[in-house]
Amino acid sequence: MQNSASLIASDIDYDRTGLQTGTLRLPYSHDRSAYGHIPIPVAVLNAGSATGPTVLLTGGNHGDEYEGPIALMKLMRRLPDMSIRGRLILIPGLNFPAFANGTRTSPIDKGNLNRLFPGARNGQPTEMIAHYVESELLPRADVVIDLHAGGASFDHAPTLLAAPPADAARRDIYLQLVRAFGAPYTMVMDLLGEDRTFGAAAQRHDKLFLCGEFGGGAGCDAANLAIVETGLRRVLRVLGVTSEDIPTPALDTRVMAVHGPRHYVYAPVGGVFEPAFRLGEDVRQGQLAGRLFDPHAPWEVPREIAFRSDGTVMCMRTFARVEPGDCIALLASDSHRD
Ligand SMILES: [Zn+2]
């Protein structure tokens, strides 16, 4: 029989109580390192699975997004002093080769982890990470929070991405977590049929899954970092993992929804893009989104790009240079409006 167990090994014993820090060993035998592996740092704080839920917290799914990983590294430093119920599993740099390289995708295999689920045991390193998440982490987790930002090419308004479960009781708990996180925006995402994401994997495993976009441009925004850190503290409190007193969010989250292709703005041709909007701006259908200049014929009239729908700009491209098919902006509508 073919062995389906992950080839990623670890000294971490997820069932042992107490605090453990260590690495997941991703096999990577290459010209400079026969028998080598890539160590992926992980921390587990376990008070016993009978005492509460297992919460899996990840960042660095894309390697150029930093608010999540920094929040998780700061949380890791607090673990020795924390008294919890249940179990916390923290991995700040999930696609570690990409995280160490500061790029969206892995420099080894160009793998975009969030497009490779369910992964492959015998695949390339990024596929092997996805397979480990599917076969070892998701089965152990009750709640998963995967923290993102826009990466080098996007700036994203601080937004929790929500996919509420259909079942009423679980939906209720889920919405409590969403409100507790208290991000300025909560967005029901439409990935246009994409089902190779961590979120899709978590859904297949019937786990409560939250993710979010908290900034971008491959930087770390202090205000967005604070939103992530406080949000995580509140969610862990609501789940009963911690018992610390955290003030409730000052403002209600603004619940938004993405409605298919009309909410996406793409570059139809290559060029240099002059935006006519700001992040967070409310725009109307037909309103000018910007102008595309042809760098090879700068004397020509620039091509005007219009928004195809009313909405709020949740995310915008950071690079002015565009190729055909690059996403320039993503809109969402207040979910109570349509
Ligand atoms: Zn991301």
Tab-separated table of N, CA and C and ligand atoms in Angstrom, residues 61-62 65 104 114 147-151 213, ligand 1:
chain	number	residue	atom	x	y	z
A	61	ASN	N	1.575	32.541	4.729
A	61	ASN	CA	1.062	31.690	3.651
A	61	ASN	C	1.594	32.270	2.334
A	62	HIS	N	1.541	33.606	2.267
A	62	HIS	CA	2.298	34.359	1.261
A	62	HIS	C	3.455	35.040	1.986
A	65	GLU	N	3.814	39.300	3.326
A	65	GLU	CA	2.692	39.880	4.066
A	65	GLU	C	3.050	39.790	5.549
A	104	ARG	N	5.880	36.593	-2.419
A	104	ARG	CA	4.564	35.931	-2.364
A	104	ARG	C	4.702	34.417	-2.533
A	114	ASN	N	-1.286	29.302	-1.335
A	114	ASN	CA	-2.745	29.458	-1.253
A	114	ASN	C	-3.457	29.116	-2.561
A	147	LEU	N	-3.617	34.568	8.539
A	147	LEU	CA	-3.494	36.025	8.437
A	147	LEU	C	-2.719	36.437	7.186
A	148	HIS	N	-3.338	37.293	6.400
A	148	HIS	CA	-2.728	37.776	5.164
A	148	HIS	C	-2.673	39.306	5.149
A	149	ALA	N	-2.026	39.836	4.091
A	149	ALA	CA	-2.123	41.248	3.729
A	149	ALA	C	-2.055	41.269	2.200
A	150	GLY	N	-1.970	42.444	1.622
A	150	GLY	CA	-2.022	42.509	0.168
A	150	GLY	C	-0.746	42.048	-0.538
A	151	GLY	N	0.358	41.936	0.216
A	151	GLY	CA	1.617	41.589	-0.440
A	151	GLY	C	2.166	42.764	-1.226
A	213	GLU	N	-7.087	40.359	5.514
A	213	GLU	CA	-6.090	41.132	4.765
A	213	GLU	C	-5.866	42.416	5.557
B	1	ZN	ZN	-1.921	36.545	1.063
